[in-house]
XYZ file of C-alpha atoms in Angstrom:
412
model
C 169.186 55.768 9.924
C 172.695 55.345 10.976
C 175.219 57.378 8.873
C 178.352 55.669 7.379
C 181.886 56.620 9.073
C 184.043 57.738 6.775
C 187.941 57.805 6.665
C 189.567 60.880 5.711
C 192.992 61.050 5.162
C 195.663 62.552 7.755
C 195.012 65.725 9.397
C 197.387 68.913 9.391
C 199.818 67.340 12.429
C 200.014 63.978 10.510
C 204.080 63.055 10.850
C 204.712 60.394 7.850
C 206.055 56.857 8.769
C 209.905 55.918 7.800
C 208.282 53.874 5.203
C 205.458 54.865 2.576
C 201.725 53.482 3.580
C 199.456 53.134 1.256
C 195.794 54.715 1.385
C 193.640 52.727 3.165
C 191.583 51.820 -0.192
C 194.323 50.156 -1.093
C 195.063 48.001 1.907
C 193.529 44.833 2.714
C 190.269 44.684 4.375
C 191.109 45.280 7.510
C 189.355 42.964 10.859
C 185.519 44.012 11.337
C 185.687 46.227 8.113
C 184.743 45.303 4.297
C 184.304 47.394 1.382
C 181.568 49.068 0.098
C 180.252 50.654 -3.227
C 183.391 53.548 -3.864
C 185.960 51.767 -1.857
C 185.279 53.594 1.120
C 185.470 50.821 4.220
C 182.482 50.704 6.223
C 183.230 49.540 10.417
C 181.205 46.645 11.187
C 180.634 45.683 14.374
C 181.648 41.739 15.547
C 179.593 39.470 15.218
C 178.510 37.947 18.697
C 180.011 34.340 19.037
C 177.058 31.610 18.450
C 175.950 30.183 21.950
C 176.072 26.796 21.976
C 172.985 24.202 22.188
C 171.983 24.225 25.945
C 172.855 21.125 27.776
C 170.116 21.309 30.199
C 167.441 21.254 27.683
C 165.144 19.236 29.590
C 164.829 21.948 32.334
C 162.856 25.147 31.828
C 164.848 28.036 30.235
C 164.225 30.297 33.508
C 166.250 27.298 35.426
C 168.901 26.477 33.511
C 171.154 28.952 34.957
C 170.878 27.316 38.075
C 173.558 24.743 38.623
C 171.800 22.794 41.395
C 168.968 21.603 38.613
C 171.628 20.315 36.277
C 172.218 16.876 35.777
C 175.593 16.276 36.585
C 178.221 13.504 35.412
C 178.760 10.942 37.718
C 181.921 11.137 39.647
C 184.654 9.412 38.606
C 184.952 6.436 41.702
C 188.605 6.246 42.125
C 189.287 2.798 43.950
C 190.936 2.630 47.258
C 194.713 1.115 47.129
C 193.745 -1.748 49.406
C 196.751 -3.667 50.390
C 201.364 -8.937 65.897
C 201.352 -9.047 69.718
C 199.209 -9.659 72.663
C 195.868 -8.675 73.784
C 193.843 -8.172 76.551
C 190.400 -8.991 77.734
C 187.685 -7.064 76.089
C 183.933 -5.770 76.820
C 180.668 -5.644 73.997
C 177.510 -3.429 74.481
C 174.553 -3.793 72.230
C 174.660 -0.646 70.517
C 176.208 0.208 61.451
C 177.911 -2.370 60.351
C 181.374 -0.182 58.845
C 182.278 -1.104 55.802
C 184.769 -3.781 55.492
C 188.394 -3.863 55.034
C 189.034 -5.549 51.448
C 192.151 -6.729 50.996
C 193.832 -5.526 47.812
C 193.385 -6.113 44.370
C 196.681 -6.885 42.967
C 197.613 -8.537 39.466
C 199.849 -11.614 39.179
C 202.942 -10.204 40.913
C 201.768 -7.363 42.468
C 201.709 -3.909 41.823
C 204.890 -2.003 42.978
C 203.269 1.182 42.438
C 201.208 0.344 45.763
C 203.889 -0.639 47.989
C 206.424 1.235 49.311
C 210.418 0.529 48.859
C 211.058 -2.877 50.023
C 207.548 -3.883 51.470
C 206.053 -7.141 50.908
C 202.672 -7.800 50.697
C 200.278 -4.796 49.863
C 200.519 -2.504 53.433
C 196.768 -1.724 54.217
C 195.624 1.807 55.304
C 195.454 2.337 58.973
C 192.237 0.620 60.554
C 189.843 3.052 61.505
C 186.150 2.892 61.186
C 184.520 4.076 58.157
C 180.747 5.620 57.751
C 179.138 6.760 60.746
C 181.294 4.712 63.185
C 183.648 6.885 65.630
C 186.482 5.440 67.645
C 187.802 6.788 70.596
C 189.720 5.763 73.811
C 187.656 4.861 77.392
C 188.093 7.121 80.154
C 190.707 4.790 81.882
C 192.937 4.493 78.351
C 192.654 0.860 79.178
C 189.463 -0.269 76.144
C 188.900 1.056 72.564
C 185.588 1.796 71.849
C 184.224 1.913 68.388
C 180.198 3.346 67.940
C 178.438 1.383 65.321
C 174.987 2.888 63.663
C 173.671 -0.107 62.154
C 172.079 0.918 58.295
C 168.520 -1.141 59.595
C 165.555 1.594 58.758
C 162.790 -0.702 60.190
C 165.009 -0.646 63.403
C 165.735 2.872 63.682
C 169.055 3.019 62.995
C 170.478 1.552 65.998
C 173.503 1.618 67.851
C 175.972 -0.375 69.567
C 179.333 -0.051 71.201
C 182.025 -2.384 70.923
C 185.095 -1.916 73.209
C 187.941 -3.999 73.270
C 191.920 -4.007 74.854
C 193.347 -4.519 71.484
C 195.757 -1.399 70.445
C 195.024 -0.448 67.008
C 198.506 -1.067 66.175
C 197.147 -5.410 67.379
C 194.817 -4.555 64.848
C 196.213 -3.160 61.993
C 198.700 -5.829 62.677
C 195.426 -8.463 61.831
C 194.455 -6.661 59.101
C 197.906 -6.053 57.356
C 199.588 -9.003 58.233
C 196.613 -11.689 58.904
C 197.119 -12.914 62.141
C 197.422 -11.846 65.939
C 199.094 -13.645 68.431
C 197.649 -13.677 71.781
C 198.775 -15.127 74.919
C 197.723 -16.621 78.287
C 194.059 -15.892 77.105
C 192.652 -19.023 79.333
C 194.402 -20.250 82.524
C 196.017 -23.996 82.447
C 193.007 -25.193 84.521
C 190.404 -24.226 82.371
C 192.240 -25.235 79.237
C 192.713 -28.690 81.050
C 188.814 -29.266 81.447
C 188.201 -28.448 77.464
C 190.828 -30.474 76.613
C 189.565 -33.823 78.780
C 186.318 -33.007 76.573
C 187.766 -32.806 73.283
C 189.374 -35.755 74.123
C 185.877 -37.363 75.371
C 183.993 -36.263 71.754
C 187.176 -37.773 69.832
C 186.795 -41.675 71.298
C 182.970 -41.477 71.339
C 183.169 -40.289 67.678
C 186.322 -42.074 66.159
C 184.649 -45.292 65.381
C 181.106 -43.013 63.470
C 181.396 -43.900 59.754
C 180.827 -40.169 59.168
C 183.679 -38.954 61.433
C 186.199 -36.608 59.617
C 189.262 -38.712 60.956
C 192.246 -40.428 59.971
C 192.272 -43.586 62.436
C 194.973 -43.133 64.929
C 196.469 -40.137 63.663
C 193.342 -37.084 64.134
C 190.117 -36.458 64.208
C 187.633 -33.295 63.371
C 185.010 -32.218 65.420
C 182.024 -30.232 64.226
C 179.812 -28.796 66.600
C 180.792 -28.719 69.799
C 177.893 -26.228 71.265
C 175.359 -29.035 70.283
C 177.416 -31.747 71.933
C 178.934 -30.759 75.329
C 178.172 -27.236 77.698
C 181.290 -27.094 78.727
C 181.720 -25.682 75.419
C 179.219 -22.656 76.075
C 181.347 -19.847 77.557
C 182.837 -19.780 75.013
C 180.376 -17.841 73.245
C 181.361 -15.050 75.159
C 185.043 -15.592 74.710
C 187.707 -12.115 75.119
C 188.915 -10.414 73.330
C 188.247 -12.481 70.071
C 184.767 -11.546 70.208
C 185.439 -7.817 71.081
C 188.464 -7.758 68.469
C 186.182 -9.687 65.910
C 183.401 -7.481 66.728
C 185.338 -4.231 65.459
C 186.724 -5.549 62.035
C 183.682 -7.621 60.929
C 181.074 -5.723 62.248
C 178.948 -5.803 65.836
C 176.832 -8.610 64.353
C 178.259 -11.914 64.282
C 177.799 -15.454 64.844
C 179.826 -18.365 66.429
C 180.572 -21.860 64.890
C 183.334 -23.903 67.042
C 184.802 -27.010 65.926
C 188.100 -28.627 67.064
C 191.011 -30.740 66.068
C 192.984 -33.862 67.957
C 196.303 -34.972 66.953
C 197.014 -38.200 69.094
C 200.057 -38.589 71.188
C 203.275 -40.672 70.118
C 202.357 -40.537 66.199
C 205.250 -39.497 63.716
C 204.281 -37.440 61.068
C 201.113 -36.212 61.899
C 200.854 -32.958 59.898
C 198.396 -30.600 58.121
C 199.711 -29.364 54.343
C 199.712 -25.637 53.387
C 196.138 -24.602 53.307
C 193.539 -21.675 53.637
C 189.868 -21.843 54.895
C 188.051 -19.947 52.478
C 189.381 -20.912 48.771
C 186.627 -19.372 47.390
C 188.364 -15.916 45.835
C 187.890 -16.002 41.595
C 190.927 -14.395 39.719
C 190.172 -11.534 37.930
C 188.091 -10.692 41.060
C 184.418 -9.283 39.789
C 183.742 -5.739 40.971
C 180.753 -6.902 42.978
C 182.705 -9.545 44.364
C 182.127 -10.166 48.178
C 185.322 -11.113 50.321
C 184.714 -13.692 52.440
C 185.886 -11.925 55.220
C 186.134 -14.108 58.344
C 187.834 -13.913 61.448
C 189.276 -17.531 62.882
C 190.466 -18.435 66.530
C 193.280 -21.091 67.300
C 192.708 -21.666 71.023
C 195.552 -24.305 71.534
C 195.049 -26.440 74.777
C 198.607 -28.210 75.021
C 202.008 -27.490 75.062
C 203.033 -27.198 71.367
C 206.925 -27.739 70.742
C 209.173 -28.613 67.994
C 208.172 -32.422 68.747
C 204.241 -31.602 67.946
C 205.284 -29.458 65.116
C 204.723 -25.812 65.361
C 202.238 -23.482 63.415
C 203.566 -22.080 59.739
C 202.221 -19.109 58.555
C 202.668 -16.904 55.284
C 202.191 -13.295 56.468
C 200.109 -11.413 54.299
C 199.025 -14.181 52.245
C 195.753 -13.161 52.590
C 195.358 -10.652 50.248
C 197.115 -12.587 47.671
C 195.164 -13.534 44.857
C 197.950 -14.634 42.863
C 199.823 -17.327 45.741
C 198.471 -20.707 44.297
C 200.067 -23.569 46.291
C 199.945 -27.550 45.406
C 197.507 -29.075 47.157
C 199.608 -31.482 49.864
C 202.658 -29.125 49.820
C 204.691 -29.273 52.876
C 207.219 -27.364 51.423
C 208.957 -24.195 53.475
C 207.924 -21.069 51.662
C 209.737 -17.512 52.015
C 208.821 -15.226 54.748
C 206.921 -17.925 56.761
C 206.779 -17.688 60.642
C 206.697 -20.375 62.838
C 204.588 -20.358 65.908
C 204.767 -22.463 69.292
C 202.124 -22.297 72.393
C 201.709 -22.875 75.600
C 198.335 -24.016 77.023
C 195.276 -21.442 76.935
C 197.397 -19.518 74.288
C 195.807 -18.195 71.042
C 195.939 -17.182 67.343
C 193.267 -14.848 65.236
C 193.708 -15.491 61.884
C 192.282 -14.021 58.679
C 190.460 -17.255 57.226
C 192.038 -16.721 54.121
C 196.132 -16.851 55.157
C 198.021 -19.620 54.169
C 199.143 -21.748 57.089
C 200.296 -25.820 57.854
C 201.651 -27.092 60.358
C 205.453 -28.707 60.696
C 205.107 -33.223 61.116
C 205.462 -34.120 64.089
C 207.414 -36.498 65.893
C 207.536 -39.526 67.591
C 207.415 -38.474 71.075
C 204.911 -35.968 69.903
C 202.181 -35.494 72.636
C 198.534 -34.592 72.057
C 198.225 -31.746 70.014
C 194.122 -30.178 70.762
C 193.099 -27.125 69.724
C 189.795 -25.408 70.008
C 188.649 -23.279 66.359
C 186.064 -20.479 66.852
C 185.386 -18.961 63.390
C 183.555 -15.153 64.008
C 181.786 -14.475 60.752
C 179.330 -11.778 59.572
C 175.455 -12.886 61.190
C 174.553 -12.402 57.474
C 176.924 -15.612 56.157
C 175.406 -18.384 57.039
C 176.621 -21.521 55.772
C 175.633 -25.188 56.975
C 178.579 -27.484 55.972
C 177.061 -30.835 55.939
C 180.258 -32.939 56.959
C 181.037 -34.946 60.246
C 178.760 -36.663 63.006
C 175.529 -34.747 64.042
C 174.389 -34.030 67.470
C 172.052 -36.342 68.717
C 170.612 -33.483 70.722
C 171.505 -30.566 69.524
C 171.871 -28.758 73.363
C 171.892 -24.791 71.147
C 167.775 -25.466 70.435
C 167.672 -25.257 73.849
C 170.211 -22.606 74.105
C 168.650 -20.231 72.136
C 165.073 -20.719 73.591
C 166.256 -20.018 77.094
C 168.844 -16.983 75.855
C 169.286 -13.390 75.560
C 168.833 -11.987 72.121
C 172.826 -11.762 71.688
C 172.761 -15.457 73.035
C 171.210 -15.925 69.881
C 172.168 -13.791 67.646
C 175.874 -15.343 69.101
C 174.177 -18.892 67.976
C 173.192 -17.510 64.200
C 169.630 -16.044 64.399
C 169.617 -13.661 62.078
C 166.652 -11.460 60.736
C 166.845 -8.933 57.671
């Protein structure tokens, strides 16, 4: 049985304190001590602290001291901030789809917390591939090559290069600003013979009670693959493809259309517009961009009398710009564009653009528009005059299988 302690009172080499203390009786219970029968103060241990209710208590008591077999919190997902020149001729490889660039998020006005001093439009983060992708420069320092592992299990996983002569400062350029200018991409001859058959489609179709046209002003033409093969290199057309290839993904499809202003007519002039209005406000988190990737091939001269291209820098990624439909209007920060035959512009299908009225001795204004989009979009529009013969059936039997995944086959 364990004996009490007692306290005895100072021993023979005591020295007393400048001030009188009392006997311990007579203090107050001091921590870990209480009193007991006769006053005399017992030591009692502390008591241990109370462990709190396990956590983990669906886990057997010999494992719950091992961190690995707790269940954890989720992370906290902290959401990304997501906010021209010339180009070169470009190469693709069959060879993951990276994860696409979104453009920001930003509430009516914009956040200033994501821009820096004096920036417009939300700046995006430098383009580089995301995932499993790796980017790297060719031997020669003349191509940028970018290693896709496509996320298909039934595949295995496969892989594809893409390499193109676009700097990444061309494409962060595209990606921050929206468009990419690129020049002398198709020599004068070549964008003579496309023009002749633009011109050819527009008087065959101009009199079709389904044609998209405004009688002796312009006309739009819907798919040209089905209607002419002079239209069928271009399925294979560099470096859009290559540059498309690297910010969409290495699987994508083809549609090409094309516009015809006519020659001598005043006025002639598209209104401020985008090609994908599509984007809700607030934007739902599982909200999918429509993320497309358009070419302006122009095959004439375009000068101040045709009118030249208006664009709104940035405008893509801005949720909040909401402009009257027919607006002509100038608009702050706008560029103005002017081409020369077999000259192009990539544009993100969602930036605000027009183009200036033209004027009277305005001469023809035809442009070529290939729109790259992911090979899992697939949208039939249902608007202008039908092929008779649609010459991609036949295109597609006969092809390669990136003819046709070019021509939008598509399996999951």
């Amino acid at each position: 049985m364990r004996r009490r302690r007692e306290v005895h009172g100072p021993g023979p080499h005591h020295r007393p304190r400048p001030h009188a203390v009392p006997p311990i009786r007579d203090r107050l219970v001091l921590r870990g001590q209480r009193r007991r029968g006769r006053g005399h103060p017992v030591h009692i241990p502390r008591r241990r602290p109370r462990r709190p209710v396990h956590r983990h208590l669906d886990l057997r008591r010999r494992d719950r001291g091992r961190p690995e077999l707790r269940r954890r919190r989720p992370l906290a997902v902290r959401q990304p901030e997501r906010g021209p020149g010339a180009a070169g001729a470009g190469t693709d490889r069959l060879a993951g789809v990276p994860r696409p660039v979104l453009p920001a998020r930003r509430a009516p006005g914009g956040d200033p917390r994501r821009r820096p001093a004096g920036a417009g439009p939300d700046v995006p983060p430098r383009f580089r591939p995301r995932g499993g992708g790796r980017m790297r420069r060719s031997d020669d320092g003349r191509h940028l090559s970018t290693e896709f592992v496509i996320n298909d299990q039934a595949a295995g996983y496969p892989r594809r290069t893409v390499e193109t002569t676009a700097t990444p400062e061309e494409l962060d350029g595209l990606v921050g600003s929206g468009y990419l200018v690129l020049r002398g991409v198709l020599d004068r001859e070549t964008a003579g013979a496309l023009a002749e058959a633009v011109l050819r489609l527009a008087e065959s179709e101009a009199d079709r009670p389904e044609a998209e046209s405004l009688p002796g002003d312009s006309i739009y033409i819907r798919s040209l693959l089905d209607k002419d093969p002079v239209f069928h290199p271009l399925l294979r057309f560099e470096p859009p493809l290559s540059i498309a290839r690297t910010l969409l993904g290495p699987q994508v499809w083809i549609d090409l259309e094309a516009r015809l202003n006519h020659a001598g007519r005043p006025g002639v002039s598209v209104p401020w517009h985008a090609h994908l209005p599509v984007i809700p406000d607030p934007v739902p988190a599982l909200f999918s961009h429509p993320h497309q990737i358009h070419c302006l091939l122009y095959l004439d001269h375009i000068t101040e009398r045709e009118g030249a291209l208006c664009l709104i820098p940035g405008s893509h990624s801005r949720g909040d710009l909401r402009i009257p439909l027919g607006d002509q209007s100038d608009r702050p920060g706008q560029v103005e564009l002017y081409f020369e035959p077999g000259d192009a512009v990539l544009i993100h299908a969602n930036l605000w653009h027009r183009t200036v009225p033209s004027k009277a001795d305005a001469g023809y204004r035809r442009l070529l528009l290939l729109g790259f989009v992911p090979s899992w979009v697939r949208s039939d529009v249902g608007r202008g005059v039908a092929a008779e013969r649609p010459l991609t059936v036949e295109l597609a039997r006969s092809g390669d299988a990136e003819t046709r995944e070019l021509l939008g086959e598509f399996q999951w």
